[in-house]
PDB file of C-alpha atoms and ligand atoms in Angstrom:
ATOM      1  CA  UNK A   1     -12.788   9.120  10.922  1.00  0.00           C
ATOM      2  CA  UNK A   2     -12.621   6.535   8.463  1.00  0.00           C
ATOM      3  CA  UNK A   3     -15.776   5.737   6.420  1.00  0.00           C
ATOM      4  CA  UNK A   4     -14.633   3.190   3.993  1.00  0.00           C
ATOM      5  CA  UNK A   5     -14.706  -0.671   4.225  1.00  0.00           C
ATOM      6  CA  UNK A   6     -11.206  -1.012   6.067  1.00  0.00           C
ATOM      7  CA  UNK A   7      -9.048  -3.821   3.821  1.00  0.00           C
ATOM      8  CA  UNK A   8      -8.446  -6.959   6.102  1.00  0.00           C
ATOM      9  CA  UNK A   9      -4.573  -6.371   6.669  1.00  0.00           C
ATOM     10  CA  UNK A  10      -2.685  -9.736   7.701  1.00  0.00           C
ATOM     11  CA  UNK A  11       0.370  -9.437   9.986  1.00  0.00           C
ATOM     12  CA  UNK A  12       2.544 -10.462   6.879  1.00  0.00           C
ATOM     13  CA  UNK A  13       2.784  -9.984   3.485  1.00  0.00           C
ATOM     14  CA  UNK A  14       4.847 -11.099   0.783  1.00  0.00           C
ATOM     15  CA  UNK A  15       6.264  -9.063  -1.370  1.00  0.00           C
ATOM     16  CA  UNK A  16       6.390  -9.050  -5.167  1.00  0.00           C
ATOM     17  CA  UNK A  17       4.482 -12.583  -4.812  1.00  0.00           C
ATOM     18  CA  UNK A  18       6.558 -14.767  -2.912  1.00  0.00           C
ATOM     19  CA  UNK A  19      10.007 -12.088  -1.723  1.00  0.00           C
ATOM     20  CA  UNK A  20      13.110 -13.168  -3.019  1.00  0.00           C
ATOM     21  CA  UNK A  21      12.615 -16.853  -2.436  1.00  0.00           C
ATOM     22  CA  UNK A  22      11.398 -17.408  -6.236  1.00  0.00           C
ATOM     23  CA  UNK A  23      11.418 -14.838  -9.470  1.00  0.00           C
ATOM     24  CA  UNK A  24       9.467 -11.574  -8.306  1.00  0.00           C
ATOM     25  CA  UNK A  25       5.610 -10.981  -9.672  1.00  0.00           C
ATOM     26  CA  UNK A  26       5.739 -14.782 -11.182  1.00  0.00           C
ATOM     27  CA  UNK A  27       2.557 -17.373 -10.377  1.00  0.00           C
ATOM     28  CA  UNK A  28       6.244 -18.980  -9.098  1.00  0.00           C
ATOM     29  CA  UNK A  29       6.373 -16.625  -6.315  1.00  0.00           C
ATOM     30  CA  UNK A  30       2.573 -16.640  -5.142  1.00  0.00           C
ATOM     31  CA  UNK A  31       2.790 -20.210  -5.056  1.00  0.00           C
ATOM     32  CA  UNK A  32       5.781 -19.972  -2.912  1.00  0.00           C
ATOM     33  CA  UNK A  33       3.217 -17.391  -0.312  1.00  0.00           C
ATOM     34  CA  UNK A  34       1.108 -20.696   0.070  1.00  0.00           C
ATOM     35  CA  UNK A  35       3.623 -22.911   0.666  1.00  0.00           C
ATOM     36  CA  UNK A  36       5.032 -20.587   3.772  1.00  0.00           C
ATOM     37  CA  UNK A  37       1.054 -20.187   4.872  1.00  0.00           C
ATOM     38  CA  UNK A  38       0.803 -16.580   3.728  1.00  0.00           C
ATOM     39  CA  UNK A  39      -2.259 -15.106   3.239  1.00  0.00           C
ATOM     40  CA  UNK A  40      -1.566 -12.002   1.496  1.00  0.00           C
ATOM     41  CA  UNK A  41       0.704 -10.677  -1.527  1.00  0.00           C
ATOM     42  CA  UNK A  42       1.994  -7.630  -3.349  1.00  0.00           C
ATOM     43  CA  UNK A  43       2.873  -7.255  -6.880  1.00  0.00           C
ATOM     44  CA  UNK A  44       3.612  -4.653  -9.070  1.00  0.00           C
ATOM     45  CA  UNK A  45       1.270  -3.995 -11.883  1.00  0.00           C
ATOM     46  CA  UNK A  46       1.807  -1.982 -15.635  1.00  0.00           C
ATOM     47  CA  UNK A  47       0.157  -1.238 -18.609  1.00  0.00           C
ATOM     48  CA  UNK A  48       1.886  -3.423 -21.767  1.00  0.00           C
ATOM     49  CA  UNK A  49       1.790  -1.073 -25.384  1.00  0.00           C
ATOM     50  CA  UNK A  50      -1.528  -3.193 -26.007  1.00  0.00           C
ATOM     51  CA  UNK A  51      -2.694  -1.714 -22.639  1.00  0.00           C
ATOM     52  CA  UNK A  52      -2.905  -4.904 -20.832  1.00  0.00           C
ATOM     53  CA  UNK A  53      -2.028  -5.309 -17.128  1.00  0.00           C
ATOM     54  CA  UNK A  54       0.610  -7.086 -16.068  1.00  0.00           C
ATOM     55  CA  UNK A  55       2.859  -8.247 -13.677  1.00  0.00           C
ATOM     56  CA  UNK A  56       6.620  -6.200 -13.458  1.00  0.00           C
ATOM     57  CA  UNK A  57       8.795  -3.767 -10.993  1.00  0.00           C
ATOM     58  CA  UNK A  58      11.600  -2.584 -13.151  1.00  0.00           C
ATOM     59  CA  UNK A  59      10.244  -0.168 -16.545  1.00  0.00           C
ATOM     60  CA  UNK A  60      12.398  -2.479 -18.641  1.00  0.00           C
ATOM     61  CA  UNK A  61      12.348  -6.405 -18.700  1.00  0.00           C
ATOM     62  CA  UNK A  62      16.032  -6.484 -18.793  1.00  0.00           C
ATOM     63  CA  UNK A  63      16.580  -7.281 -14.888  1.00  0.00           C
ATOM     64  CA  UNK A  64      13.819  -9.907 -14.367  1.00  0.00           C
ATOM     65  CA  UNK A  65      13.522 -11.749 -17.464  1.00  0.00           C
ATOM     66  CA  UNK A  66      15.428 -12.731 -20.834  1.00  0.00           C
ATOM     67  CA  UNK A  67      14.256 -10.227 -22.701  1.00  0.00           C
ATOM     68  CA  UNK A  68      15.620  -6.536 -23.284  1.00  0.00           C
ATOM     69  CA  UNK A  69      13.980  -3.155 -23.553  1.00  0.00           C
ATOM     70  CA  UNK A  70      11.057  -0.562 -22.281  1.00  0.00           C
ATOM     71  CA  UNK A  71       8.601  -2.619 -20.739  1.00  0.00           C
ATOM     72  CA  UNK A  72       5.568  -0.209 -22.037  1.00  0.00           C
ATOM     73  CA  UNK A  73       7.281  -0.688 -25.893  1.00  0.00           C
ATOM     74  CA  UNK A  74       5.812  -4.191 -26.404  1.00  0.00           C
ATOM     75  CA  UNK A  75       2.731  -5.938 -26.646  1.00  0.00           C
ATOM     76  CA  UNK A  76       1.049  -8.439 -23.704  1.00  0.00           C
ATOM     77  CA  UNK A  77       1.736 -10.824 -26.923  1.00  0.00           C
ATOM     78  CA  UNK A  78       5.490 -10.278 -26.327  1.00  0.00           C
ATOM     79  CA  UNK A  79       5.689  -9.887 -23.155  1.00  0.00           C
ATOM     80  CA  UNK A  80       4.131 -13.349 -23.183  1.00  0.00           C
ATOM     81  CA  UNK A  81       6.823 -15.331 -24.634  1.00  0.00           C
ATOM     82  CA  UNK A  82       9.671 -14.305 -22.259  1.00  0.00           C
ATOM     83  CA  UNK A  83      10.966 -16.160 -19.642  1.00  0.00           C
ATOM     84  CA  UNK A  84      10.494 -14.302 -16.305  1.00  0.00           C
ATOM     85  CA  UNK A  85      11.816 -17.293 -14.095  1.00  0.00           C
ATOM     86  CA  UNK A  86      15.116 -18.545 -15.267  1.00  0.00           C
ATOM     87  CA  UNK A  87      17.191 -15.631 -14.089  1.00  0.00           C
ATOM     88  CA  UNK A  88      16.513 -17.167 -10.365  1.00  0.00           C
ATOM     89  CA  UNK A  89      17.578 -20.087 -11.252  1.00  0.00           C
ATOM     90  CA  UNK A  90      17.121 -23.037 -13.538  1.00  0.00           C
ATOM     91  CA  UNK A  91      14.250 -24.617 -11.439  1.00  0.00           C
ATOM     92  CA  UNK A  92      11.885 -21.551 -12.431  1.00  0.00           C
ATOM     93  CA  UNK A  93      13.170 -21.383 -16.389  1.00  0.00           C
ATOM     94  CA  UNK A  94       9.902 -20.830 -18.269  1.00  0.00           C
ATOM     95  CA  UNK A  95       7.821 -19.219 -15.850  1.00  0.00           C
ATOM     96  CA  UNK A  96       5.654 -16.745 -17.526  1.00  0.00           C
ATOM     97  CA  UNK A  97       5.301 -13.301 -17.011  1.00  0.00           C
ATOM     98  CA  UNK A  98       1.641 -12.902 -15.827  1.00  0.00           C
ATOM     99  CA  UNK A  99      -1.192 -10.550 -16.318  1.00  0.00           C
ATOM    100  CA  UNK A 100      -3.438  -9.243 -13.788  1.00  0.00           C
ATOM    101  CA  UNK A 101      -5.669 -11.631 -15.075  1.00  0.00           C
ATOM    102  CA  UNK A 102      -3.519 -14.824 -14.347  1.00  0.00           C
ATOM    103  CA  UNK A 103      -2.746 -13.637 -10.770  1.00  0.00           C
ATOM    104  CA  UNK A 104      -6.160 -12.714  -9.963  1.00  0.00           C
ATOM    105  CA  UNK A 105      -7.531 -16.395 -11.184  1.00  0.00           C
ATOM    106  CA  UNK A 106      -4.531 -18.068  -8.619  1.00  0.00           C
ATOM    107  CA  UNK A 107      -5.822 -15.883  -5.753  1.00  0.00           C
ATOM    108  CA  UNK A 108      -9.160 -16.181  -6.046  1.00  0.00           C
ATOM    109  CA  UNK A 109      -8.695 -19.876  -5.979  1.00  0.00           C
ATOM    110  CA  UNK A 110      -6.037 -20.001  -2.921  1.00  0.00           C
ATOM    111  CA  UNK A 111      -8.187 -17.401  -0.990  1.00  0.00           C
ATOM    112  CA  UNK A 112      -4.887 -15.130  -0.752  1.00  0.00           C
ATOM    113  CA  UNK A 113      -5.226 -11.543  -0.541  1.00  0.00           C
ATOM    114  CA  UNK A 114      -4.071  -9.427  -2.740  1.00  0.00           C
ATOM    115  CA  UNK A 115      -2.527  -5.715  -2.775  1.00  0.00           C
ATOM    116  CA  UNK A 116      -1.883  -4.450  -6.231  1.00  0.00           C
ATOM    117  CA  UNK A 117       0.846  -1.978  -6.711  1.00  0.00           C
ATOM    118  CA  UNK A 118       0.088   0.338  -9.264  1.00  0.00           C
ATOM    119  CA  UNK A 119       3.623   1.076 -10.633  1.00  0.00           C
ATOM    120  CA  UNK A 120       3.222   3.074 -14.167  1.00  0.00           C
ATOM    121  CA  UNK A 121       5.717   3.142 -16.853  1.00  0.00           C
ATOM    122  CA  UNK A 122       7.170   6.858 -17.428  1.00  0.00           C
ATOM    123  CA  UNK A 123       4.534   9.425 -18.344  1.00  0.00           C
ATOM    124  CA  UNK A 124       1.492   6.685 -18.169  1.00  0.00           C
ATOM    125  CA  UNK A 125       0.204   7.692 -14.415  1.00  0.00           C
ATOM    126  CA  UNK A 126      -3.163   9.187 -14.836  1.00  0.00           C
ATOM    127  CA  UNK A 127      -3.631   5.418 -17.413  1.00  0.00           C
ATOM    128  CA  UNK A 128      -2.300   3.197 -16.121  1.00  0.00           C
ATOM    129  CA  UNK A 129      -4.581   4.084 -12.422  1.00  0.00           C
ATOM    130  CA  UNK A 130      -7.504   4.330 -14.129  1.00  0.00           C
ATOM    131  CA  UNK A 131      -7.049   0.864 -16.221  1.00  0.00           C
ATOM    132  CA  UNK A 132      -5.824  -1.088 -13.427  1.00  0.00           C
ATOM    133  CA  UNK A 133      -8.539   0.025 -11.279  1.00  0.00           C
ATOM    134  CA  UNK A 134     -10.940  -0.734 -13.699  1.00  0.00           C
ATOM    135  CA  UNK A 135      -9.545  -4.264 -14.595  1.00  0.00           C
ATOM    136  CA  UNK A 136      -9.270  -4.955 -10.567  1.00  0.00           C
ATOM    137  CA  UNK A 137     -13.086  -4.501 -10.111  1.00  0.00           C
ATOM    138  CA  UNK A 138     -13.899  -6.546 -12.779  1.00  0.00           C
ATOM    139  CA  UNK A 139     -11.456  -9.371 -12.217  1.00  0.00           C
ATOM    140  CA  UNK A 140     -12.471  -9.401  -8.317  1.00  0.00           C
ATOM    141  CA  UNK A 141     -16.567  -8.532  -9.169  1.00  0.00           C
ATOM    142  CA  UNK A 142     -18.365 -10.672  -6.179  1.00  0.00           C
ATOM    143  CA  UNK A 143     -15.457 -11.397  -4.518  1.00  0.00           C
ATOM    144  CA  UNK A 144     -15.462 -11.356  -0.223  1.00  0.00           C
ATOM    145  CA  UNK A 145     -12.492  -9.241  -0.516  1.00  0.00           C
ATOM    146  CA  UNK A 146     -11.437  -6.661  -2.927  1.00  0.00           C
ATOM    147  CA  UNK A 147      -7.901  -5.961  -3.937  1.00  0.00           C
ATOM    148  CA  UNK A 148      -6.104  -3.182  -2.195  1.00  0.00           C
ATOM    149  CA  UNK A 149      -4.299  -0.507  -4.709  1.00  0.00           C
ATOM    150  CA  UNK A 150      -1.286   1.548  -3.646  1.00  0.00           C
ATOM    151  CA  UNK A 151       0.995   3.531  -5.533  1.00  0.00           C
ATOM    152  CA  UNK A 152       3.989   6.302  -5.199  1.00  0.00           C
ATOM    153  CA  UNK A 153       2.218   7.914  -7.803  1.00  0.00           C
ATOM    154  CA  UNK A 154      -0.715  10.091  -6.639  1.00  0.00           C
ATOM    155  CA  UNK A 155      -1.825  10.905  -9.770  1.00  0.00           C
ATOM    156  CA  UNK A 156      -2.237   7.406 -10.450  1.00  0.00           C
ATOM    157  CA  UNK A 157      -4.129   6.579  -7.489  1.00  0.00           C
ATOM    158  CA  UNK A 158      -6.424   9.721  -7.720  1.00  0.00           C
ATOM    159  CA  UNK A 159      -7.418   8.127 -11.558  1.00  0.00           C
ATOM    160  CA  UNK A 160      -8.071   4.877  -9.541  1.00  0.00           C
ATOM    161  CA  UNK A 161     -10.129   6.920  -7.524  1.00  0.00           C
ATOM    162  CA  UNK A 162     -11.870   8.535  -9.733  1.00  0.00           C
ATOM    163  CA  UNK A 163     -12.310   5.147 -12.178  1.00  0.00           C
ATOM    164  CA  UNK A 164     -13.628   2.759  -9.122  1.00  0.00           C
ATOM    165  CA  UNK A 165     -14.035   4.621  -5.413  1.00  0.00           C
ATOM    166  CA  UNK A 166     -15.052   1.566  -3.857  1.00  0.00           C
ATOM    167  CA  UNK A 167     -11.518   0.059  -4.579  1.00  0.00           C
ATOM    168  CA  UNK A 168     -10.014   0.603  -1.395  1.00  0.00           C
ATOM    169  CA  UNK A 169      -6.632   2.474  -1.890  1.00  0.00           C
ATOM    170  CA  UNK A 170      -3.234   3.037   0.038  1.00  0.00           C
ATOM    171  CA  UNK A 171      -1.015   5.962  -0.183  1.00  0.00           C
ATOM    172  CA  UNK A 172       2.786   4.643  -0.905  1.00  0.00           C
ATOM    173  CA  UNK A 173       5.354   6.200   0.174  1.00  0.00           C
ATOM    174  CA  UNK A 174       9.498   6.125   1.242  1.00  0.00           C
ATOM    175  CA  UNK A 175       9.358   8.892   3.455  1.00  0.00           C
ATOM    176  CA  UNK A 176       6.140  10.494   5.259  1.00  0.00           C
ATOM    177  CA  UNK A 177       5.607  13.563   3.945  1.00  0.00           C
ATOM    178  CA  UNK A 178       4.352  16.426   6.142  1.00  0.00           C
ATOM    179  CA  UNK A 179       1.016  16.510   4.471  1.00  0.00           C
ATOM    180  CA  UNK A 180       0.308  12.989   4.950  1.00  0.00           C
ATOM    181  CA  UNK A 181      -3.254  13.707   6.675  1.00  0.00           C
ATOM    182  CA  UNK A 182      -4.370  15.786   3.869  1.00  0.00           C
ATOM    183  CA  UNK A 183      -2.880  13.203   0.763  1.00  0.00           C
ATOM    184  CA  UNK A 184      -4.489  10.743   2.807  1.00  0.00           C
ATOM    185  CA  UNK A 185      -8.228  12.349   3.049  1.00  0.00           C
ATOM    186  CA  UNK A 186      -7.967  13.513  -0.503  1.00  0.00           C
ATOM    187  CA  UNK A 187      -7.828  10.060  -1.599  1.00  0.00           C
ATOM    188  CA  UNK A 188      -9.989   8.524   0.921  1.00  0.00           C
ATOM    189  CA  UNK A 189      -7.181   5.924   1.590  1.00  0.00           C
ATOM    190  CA  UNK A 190      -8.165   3.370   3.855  1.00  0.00           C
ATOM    191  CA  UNK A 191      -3.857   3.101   4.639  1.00  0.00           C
ATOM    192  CA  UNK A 192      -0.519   4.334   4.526  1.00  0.00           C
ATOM    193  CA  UNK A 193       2.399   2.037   3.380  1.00  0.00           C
ATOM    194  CA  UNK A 194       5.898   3.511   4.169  1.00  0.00           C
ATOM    195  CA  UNK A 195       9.263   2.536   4.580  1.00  0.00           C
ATOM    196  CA  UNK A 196      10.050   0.817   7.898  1.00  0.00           C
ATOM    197  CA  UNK A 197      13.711   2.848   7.799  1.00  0.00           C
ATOM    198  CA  UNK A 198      11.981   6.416   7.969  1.00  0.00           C
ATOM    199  CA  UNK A 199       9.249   5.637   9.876  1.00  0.00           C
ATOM    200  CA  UNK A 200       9.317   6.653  13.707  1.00  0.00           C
ATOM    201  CA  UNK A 201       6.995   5.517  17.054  1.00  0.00           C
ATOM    202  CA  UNK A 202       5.954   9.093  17.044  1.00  0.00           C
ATOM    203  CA  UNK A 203       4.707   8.424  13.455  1.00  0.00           C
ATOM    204  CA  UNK A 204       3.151   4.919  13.396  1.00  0.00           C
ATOM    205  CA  UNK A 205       1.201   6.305  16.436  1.00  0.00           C
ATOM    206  CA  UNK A 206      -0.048   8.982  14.942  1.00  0.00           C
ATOM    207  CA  UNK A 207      -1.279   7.415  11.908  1.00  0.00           C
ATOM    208  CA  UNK A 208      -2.836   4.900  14.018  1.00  0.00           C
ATOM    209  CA  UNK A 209      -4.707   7.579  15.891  1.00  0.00           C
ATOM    210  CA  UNK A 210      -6.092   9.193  12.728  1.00  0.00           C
ATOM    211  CA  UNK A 211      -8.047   5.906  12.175  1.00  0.00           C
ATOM    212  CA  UNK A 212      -5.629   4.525   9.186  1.00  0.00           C
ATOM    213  CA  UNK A 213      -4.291   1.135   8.717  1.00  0.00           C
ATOM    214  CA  UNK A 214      -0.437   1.032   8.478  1.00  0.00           C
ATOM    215  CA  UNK A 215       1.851  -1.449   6.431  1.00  0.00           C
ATOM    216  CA  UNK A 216       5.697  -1.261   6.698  1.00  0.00           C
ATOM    217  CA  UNK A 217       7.942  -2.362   3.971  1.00  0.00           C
ATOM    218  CA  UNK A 218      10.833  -4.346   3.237  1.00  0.00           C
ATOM    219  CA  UNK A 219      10.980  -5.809   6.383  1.00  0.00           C
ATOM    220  CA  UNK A 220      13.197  -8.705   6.494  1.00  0.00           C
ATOM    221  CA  UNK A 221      14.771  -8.632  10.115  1.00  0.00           C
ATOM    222  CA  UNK A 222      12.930 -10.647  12.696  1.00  0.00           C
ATOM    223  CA  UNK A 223      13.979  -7.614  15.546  1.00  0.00           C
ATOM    224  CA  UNK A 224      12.694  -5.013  13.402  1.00  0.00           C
ATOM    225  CA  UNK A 225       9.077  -7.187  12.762  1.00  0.00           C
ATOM    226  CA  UNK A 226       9.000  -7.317  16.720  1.00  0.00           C
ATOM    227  CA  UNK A 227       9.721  -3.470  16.859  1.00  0.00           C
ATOM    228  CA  UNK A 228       7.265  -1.738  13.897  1.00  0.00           C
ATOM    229  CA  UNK A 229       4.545  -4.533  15.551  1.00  0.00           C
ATOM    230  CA  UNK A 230       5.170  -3.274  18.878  1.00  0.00           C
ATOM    231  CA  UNK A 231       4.555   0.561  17.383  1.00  0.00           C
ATOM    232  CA  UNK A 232       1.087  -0.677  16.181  1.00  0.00           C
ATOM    233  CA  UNK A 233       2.269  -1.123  12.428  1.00  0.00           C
ATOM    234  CA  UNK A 234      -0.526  -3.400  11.048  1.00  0.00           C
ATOM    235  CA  UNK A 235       1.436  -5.306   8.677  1.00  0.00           C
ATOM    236  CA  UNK A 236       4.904  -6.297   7.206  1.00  0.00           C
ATOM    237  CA  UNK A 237       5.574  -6.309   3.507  1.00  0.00           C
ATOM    238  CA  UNK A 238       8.542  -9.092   3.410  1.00  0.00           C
ATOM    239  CA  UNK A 239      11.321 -10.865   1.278  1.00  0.00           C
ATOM    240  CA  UNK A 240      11.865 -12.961   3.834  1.00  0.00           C
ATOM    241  CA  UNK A 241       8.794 -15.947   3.815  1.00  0.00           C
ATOM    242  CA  UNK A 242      11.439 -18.370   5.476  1.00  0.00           C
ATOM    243  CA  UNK A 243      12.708 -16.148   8.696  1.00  0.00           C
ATOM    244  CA  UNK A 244       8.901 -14.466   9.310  1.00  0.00           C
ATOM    245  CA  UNK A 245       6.932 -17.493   9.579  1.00  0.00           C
ATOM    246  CA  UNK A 246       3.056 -16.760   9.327  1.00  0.00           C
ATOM    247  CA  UNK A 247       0.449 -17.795  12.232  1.00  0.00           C
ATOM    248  CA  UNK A 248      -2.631 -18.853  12.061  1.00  0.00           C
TER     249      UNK A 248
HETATM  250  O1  LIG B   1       4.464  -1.917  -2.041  1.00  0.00           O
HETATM  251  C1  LIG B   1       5.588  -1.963  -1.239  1.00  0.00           C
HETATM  252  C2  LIG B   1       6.863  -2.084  -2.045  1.00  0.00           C
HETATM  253  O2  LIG B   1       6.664  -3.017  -3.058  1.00  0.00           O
HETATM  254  C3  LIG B   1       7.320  -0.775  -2.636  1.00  0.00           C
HETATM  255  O3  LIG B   1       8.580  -0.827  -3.220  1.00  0.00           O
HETATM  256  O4  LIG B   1      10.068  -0.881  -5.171  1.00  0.00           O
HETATM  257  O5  LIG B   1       9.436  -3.004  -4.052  1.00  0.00           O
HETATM  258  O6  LIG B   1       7.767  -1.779  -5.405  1.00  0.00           O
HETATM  259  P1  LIG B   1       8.970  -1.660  -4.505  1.00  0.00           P
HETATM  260 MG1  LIG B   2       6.014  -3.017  -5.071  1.00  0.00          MG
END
């Protein structure tokens, strides 16, 4: 069924760069993937007012750095001089808030994987897909391995679509919805990336037998990483580098 290049899925991946063992989508937190032997990362990626792509969850810095306000109101310039570390702790005070650019350099050189999260500010989906998209091919241009793109937002992944088909895409999502074969085909997704809470055996097989790669996230509990594997869930987006040690 599927005709695209399927995306090398690992067993594990860690989530927002290194999980919750360093400051989320930092160079801090990659660094922390290596360390624990990962070979594979998510991070969440924006457009700055300046339109450059960068690193963040939250639409405002105010929870992961030391600055305050709308995330999509400043420039890369000031988004630049914040401190994105020291709100973990005082061993990661001055860690910069990256761009695309700076986290695409560190994985290219550590051969780690990446999956880009395409998480647009309010009102910036059709954008913010089409620039990240763009800025991924170019950034990864002769690479072995191209980054994956996912997003909740299907307009956003429909403009990454659109902006660079060979890209290969995943459809994000809580809950399943009903439709999920058609939003999947639409967007010639090579995956679908749900929450391990809402997702049943029924499910996970299912998707599997449509010819689609499945990732599972938060998962931070040992029992449920033996479980979702069990169900034929591909991989497992984690927090938790320490308690799901990688193999291989
Ligand atoms: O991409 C999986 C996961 O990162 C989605 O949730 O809120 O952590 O970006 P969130
Ligand atoms: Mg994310």
């Amino acid at each position: 069924q599927q005709n695209k290049q399927a995306w090398p899925y690992p067993e594990l991946v860690a989530h927002r760069g290194g999980g919750t063992l360093a400051p989320e989508n930092t160079v801090a937190g990659f660094r922390e993937g290596i360390r624990y032997g990962y070979r594979a990362a998510e991070c969440d990626v924006k457009l700055s007012a300046d339109k450059v792509c960068f690193l963040l969850h939250d639409d405002t810095v105010d929870r992961t750095s030391n600055g305050q306000g709308a995330a999509q109101g400043k420039t890369m310039a000031e988004l630049s001089q914040l401190d994105a570390g020291g709100w973990k702790g005082g061993a990661f005070a001055g860690e910069a808030l990256p761009t695309l650019a700076n986290v695409a350099a560190y994985c290219l050189a550590q051969d780690m994987l990446l999956n880009i999260e395409i998480k647009p500010c309010p009102g910036r989906f059709e954008e913010t897909g089409r620039l990240v998209a763009q800025e991924a091919a170019r950034l990864w241009a002769g690479a072995a391995v191209p980054p994956l793109l996912s997003s909740f937002e299907i307009e956003a992944l429909r403009a990454a679509q659109a902006a660079e088909p060979a890209l290969p895409r995943a459809f994000l999502c809580e809950e399943i919805p009903a439709d999920w074969r058609a939003i999947l085909a639409e967007l010639d997704c090579v995956a679908l990336h749900c929450d391990h809470k809402t997702l049943t055996e029924p499910l996970a097989r299912g998707i599997k037998a449509a010819g689609y790669q499945l990732l599972c996230y938060t998962v931070n509990d040992p029992a449920d990483a033996r479980r979702l594997l069990a169900w034929g869930v591909d991989s497992l987006c984690t927090d938790r580098l320490d308690l799901l040690p990688a193999r291989g």
